[in-house]
Short mmCIF file of C-alpha atoms in Angstrom, two decimals:
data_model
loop_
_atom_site.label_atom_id
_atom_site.label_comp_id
_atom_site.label_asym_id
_atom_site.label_seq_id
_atom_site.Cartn_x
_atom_site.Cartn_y
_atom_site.Cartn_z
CA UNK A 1 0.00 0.00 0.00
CA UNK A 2 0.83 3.79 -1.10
CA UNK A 3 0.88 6.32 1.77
CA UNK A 4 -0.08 10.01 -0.16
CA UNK A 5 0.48 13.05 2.90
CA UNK A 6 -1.29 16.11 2.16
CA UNK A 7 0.39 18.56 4.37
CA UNK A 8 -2.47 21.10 5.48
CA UNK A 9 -2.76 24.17 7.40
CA UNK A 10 -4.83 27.02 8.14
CA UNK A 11 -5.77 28.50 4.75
CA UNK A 12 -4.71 26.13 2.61
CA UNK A 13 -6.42 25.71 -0.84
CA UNK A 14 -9.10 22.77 -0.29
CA UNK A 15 -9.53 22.43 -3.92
CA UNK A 16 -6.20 21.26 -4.19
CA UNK A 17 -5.91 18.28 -1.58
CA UNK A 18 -9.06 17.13 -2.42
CA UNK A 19 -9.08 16.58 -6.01
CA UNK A 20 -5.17 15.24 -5.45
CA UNK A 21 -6.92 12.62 -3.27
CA UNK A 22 -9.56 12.05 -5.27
CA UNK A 23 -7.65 10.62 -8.12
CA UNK A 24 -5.77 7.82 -5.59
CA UNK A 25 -9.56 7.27 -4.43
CA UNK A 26 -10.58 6.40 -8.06
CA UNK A 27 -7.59 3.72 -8.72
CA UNK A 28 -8.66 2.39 -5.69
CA UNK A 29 -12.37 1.82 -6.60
CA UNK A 30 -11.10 0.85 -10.44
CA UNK A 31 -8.59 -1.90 -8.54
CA UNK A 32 -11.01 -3.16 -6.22
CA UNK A 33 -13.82 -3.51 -9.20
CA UNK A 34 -10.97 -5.86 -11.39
CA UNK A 35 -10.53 -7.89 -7.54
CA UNK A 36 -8.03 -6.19 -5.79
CA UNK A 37 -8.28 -7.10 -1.89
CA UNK A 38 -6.56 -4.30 -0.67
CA UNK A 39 -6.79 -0.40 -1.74
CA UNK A 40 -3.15 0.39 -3.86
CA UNK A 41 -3.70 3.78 -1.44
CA UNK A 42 -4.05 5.56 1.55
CA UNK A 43 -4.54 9.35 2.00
CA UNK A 44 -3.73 11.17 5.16
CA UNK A 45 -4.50 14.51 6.16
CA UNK A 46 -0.82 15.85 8.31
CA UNK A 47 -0.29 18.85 9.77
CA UNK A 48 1.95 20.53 12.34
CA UNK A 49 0.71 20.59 15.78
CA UNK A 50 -3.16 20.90 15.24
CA UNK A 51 -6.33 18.25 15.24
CA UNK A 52 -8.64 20.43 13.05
CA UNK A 53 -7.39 22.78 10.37
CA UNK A 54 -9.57 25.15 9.04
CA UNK A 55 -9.21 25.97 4.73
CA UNK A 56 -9.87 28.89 3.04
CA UNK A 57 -13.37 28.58 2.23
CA UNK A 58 -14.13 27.63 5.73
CA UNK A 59 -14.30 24.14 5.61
CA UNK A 60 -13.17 22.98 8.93
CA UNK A 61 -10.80 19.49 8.48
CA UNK A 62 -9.89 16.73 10.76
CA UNK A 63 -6.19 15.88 10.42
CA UNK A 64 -5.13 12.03 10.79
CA UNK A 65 -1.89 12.37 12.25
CA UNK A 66 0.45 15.48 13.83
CA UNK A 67 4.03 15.59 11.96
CA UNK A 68 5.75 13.48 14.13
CA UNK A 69 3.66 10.72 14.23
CA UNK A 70 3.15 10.24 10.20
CA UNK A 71 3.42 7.11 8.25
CA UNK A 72 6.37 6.37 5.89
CA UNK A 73 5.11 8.62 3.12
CA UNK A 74 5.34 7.60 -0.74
CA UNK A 75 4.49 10.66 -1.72
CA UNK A 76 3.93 14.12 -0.12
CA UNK A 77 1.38 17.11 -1.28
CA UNK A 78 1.66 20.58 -0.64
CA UNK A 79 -1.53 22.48 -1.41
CA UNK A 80 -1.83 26.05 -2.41
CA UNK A 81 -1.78 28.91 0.36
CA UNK A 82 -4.58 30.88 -0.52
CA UNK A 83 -3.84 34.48 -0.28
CA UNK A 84 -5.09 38.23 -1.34
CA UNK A 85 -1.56 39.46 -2.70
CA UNK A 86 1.92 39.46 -2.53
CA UNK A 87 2.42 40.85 0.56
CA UNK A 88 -0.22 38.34 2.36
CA UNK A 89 1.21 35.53 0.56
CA UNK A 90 4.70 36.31 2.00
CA UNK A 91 2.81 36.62 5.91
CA UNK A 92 1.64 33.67 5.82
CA UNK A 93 4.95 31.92 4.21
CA UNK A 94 6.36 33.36 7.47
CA UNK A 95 3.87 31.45 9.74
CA UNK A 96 5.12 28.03 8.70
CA UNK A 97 8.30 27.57 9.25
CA UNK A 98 7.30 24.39 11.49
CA UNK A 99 5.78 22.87 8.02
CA UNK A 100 8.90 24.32 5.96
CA UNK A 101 11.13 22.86 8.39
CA UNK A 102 9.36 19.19 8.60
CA UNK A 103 9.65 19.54 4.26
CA UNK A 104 13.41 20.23 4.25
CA UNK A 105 13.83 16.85 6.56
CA UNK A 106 11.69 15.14 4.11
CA UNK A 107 13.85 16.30 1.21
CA UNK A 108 16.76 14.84 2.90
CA UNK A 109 15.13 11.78 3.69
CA UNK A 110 14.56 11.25 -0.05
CA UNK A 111 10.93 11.60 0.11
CA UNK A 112 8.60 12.25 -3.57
CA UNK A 113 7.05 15.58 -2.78
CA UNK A 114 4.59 17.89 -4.97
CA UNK A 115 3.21 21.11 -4.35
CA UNK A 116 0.84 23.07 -6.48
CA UNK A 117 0.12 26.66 -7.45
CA UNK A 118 1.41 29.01 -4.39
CA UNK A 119 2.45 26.02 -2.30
CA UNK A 120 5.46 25.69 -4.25
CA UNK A 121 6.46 28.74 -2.46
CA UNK A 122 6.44 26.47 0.69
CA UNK A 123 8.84 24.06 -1.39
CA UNK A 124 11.26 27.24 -2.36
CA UNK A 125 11.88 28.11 1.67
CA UNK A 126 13.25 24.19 1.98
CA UNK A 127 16.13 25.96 -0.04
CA UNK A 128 15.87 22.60 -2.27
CA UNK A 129 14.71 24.38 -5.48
CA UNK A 130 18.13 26.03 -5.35
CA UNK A 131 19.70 25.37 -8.70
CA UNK A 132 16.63 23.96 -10.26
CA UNK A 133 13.52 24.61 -12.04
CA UNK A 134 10.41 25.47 -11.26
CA UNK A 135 6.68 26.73 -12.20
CA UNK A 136 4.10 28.24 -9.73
CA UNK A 137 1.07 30.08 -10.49
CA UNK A 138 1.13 32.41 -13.62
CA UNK A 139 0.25 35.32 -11.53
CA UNK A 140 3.20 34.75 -8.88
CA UNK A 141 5.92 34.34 -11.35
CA UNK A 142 7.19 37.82 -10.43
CA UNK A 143 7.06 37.70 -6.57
CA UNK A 144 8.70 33.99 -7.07
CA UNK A 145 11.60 35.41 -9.06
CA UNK A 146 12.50 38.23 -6.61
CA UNK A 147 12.05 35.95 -3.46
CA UNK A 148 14.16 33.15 -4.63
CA UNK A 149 16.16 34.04 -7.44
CA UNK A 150 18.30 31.08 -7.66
CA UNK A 151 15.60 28.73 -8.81
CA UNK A 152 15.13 28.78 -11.98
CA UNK A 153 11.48 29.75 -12.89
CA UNK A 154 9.88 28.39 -16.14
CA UNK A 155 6.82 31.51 -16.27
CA UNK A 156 5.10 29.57 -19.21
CA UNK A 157 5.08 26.11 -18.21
CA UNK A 158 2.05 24.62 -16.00
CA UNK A 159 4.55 21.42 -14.23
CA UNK A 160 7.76 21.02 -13.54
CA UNK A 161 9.46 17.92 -12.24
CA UNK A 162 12.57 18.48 -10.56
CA UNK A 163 14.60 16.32 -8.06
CA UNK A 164 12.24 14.25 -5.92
CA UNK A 165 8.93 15.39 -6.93
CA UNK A 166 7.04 18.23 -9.32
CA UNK A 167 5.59 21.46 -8.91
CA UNK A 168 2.66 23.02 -10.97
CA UNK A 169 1.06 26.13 -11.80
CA UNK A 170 -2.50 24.91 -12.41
CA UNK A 171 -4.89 22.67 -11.15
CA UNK A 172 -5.59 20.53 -14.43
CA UNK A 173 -1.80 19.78 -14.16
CA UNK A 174 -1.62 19.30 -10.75
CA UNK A 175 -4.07 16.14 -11.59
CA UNK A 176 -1.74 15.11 -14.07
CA UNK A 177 1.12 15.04 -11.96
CA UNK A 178 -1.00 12.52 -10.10
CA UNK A 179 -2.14 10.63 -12.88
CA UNK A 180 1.83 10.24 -13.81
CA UNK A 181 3.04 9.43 -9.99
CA UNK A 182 0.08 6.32 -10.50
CA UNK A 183 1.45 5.13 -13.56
CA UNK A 184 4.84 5.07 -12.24
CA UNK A 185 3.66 3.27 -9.03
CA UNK A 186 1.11 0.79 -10.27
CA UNK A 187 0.95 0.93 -13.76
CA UNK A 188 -0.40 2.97 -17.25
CA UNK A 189 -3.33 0.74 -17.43
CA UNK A 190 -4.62 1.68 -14.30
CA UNK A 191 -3.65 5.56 -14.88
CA UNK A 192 -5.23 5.76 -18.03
CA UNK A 193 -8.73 3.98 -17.00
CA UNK A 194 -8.29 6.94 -14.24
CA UNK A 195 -7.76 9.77 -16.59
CA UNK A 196 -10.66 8.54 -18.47
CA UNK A 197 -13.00 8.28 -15.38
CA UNK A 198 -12.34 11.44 -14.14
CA UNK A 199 -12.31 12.92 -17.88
CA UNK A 200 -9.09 14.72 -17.03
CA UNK A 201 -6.78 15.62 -20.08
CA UNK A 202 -2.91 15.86 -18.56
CA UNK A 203 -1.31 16.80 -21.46
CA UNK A 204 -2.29 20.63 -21.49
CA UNK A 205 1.38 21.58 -20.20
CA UNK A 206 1.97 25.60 -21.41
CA UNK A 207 0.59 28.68 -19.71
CA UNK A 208 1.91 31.00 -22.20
CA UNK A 209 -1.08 32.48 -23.15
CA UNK A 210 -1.58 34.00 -19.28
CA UNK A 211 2.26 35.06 -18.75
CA UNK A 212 2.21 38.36 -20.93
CA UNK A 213 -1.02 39.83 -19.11
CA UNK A 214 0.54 38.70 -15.53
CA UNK A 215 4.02 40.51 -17.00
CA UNK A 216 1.75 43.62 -18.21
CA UNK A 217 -0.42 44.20 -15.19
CA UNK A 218 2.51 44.74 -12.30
CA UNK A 219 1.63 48.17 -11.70
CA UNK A 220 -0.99 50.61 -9.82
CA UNK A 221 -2.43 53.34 -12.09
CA UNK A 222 -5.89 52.42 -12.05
CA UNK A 223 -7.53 54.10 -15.48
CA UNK A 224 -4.84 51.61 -17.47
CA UNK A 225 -5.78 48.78 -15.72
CA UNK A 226 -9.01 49.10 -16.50
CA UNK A 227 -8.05 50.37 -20.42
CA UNK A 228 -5.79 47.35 -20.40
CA UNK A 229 -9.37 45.33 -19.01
CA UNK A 230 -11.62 46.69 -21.46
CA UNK A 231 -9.02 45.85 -24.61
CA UNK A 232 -8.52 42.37 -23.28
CA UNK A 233 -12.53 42.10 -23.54
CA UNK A 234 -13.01 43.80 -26.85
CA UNK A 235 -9.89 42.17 -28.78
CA UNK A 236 -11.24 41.97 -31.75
CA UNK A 237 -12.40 45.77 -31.89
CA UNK A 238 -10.51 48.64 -33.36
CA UNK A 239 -8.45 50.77 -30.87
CA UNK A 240 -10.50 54.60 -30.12
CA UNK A 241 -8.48 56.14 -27.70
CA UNK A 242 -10.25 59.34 -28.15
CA UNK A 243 -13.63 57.02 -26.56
CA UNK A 244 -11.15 55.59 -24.26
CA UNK A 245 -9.83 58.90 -22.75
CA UNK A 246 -13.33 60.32 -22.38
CA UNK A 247 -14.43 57.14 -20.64
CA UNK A 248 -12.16 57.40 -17.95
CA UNK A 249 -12.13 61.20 -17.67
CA UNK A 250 -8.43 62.26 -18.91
CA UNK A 251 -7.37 63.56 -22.28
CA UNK A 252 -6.19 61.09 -25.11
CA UNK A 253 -2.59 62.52 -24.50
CA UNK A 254 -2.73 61.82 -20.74
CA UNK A 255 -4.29 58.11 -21.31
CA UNK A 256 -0.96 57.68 -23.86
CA UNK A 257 2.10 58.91 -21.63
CA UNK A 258 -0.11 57.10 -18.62
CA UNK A 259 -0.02 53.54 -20.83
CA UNK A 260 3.96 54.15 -21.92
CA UNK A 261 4.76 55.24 -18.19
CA UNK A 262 2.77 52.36 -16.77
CA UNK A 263 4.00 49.58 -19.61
CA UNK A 264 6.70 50.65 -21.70
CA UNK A 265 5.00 50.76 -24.99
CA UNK A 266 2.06 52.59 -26.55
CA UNK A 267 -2.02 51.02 -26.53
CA UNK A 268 -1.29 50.28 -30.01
CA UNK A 269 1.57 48.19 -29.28
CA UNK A 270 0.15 46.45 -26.53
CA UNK A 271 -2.92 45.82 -28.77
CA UNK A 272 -0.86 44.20 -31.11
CA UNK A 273 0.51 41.75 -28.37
CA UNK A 274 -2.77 40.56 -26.73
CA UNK A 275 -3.95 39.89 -30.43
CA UNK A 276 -0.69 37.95 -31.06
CA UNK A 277 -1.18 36.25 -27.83
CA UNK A 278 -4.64 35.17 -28.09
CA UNK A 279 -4.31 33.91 -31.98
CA UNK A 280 -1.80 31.64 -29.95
CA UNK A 281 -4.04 30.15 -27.92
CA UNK A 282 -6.50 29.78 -30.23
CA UNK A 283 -3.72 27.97 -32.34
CA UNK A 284 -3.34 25.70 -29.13
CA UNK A 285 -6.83 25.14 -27.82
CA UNK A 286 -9.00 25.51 -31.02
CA UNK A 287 -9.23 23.48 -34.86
CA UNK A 288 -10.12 27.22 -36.03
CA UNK A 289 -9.26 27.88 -38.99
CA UNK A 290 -7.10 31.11 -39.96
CA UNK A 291 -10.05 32.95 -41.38
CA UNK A 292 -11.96 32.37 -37.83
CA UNK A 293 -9.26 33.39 -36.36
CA UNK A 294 -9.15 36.59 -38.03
CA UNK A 295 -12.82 37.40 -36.75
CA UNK A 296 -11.77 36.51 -33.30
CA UNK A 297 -8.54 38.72 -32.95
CA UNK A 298 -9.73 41.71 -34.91
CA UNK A 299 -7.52 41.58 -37.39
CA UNK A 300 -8.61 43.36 -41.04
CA UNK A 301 -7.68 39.93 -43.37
CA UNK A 302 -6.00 36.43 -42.78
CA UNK A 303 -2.69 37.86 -45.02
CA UNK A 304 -1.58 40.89 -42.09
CA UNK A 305 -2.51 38.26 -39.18
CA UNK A 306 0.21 35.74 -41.01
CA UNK A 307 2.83 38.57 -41.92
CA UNK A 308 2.31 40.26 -38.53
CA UNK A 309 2.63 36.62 -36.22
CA UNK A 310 5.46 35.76 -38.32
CA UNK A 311 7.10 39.01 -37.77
CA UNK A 312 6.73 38.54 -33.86
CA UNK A 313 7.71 35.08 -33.64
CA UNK A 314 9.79 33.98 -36.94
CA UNK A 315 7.27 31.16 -37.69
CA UNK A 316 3.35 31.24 -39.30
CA UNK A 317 0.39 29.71 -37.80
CA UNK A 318 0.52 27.24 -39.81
CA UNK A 319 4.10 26.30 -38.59
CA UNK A 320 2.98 27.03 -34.84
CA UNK A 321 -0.03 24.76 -34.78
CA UNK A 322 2.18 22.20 -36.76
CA UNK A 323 4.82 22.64 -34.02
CA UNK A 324 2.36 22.02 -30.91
CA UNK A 325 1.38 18.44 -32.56
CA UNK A 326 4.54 17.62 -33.38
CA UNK A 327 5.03 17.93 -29.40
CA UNK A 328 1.76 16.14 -28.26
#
């Protein structure tokens, strides 16, 4: 039998431990429907020194076991830390150094550990990730980057696998993280019946298409966020900042030198980008044609979407959406 921790704590993402356990809970009832005596797993809800943990949405837990009492773990989950920025993020980082401490020992005892969207933060104060890569969520890649700049941080991919375990930036790939550690432990058969039961498709592995509006929005003038909010809605519509300006109650000049000041290039630029950016995840997520494509973005014809993608990175469509197969 498989012991699977989830380390827990007060305000810890519930989403997160409890689809990870759901997936060991399925290959349990697929290996005990083919005759299988014994469940291939065992979850167990571990924390620090407390009997009930409360998570972020107020669901009140009861742990199985205190830290120093837990089983001999074959693999360890960290959830996320839910959080309202940055700076409360970083507070509550500083609240578990018991839990950071009990992870370092379990690093040097050579244990399989995983953490997912912010807790991977909880993995970077082990000091572990020094040296290697990692992925967190695609808002956080900034924060991560300052806080621990040895790691190496991969912004636009969604899981990671480094020494002794993975991290990941989104839930779908947190699940196939799981999926993987069961077809390493028991077998593909029984992963894949899994993935199919649960309709969950791992191989969505890029967050790309998130990393230049995270990268865009790390600032606090309020009338271009909300510019910036109602381009990102109205893509495919031509750029009026003469509307624009007299929306938010400052001159068309003012709205310009407030956009270049707050982003380093001009609406029209930045309008350019998003549209380059979302005809790339259309390319990823979508059989759309080019000419659908064209209606979506806002560009005028299918030729100045192919001369201006190519222009920003050196391939076509065509070649990019070849490119992503050739990788599935």
């Amino acid at each position: 039998m498989y012991h699977v921790l989830g380390l827990v704590f007060d305000n810890f993402q519930s989403s997160s431990i409890a689809t990870t356990f759901d997936v060991f809970g399925v290959v349990n009832s697929i290996w005990k429907q083919r005759g299988g005596e014994e469940p291939l797993y065992r979850c167990h809800l571990v924390a620090a020194d407390k009997q009930v943990v409360t998570a972020s949405n107020g669901t009140r837990v009861l742990v199985d076991c205190q830290l120093d009492e837990v089983p001999q773990p074959d693999l360890i989950f960290v959830p996320g830390i839910h959080h309202q920025d940055g700076a409360d993020l970083l507070n509550h980082l500083s609240g578990l150094k018991r839990e950071t401490e009990w992870l370092r020992q379990q690093y040097a005892n050579r244990e399989l550990i995983a953490a997912n969207c912010s807790g991977v933060f909880l993995l970077a104060e082990t000091g572990h990730l020094k040296g290697q890569a990692a992925t967190t969520a695609w808002w956080l890649g900034s924060l991560f980057q300052r806080r621990y700049p040895e790691v190496e941080l991969r912004k636009d991919t969604l899981q990671v696998e480094h020494k002794q375990g993975y991290c990941t930036g989104a839930m779908t790939a947190n699940l196939g993280v799981m999926l993987e550690i069961v077809e390493q432990q028991v077998g593909r058969q029984l992963a894949q019946t899994c993935a199919k039961t649960m309709l969950v498709d791992a191989s969505q592995s890029f967050a790309s298409p998130y990393v230049f509006l995270q990268e865009q929005t790390e600032h606090q003038d309020a009338v271009v966020l909300a510019v910036e909010s109602w381009m990102q809605r109205h893509i495919n519509q031509p750029l009026d900042l003469e509307s624009l300006a007299a929306l938010h109650h400052v001159s068309e000049r003012t709205l310009s030198r407030r956009f270049k000041k707050a982003l380093g290039m001009a609406p029209s630029e930045y309008q350019q980008r998003l549209r380059i950016e979302h005809t790339k995840l259309l390319l990823e997520t979508t059989n759309l044609g080019i000419e659908q494509i064209v209606e979506r973005v806002g560009y005028s014809n299918a030729s100045s979407l192919r001369r201006l993608f190519k222009k920003s990175l050196g391939m076509s469509p065509r070649a990019y959406r070849a490119g992503l197969l050739d990788r599935a």
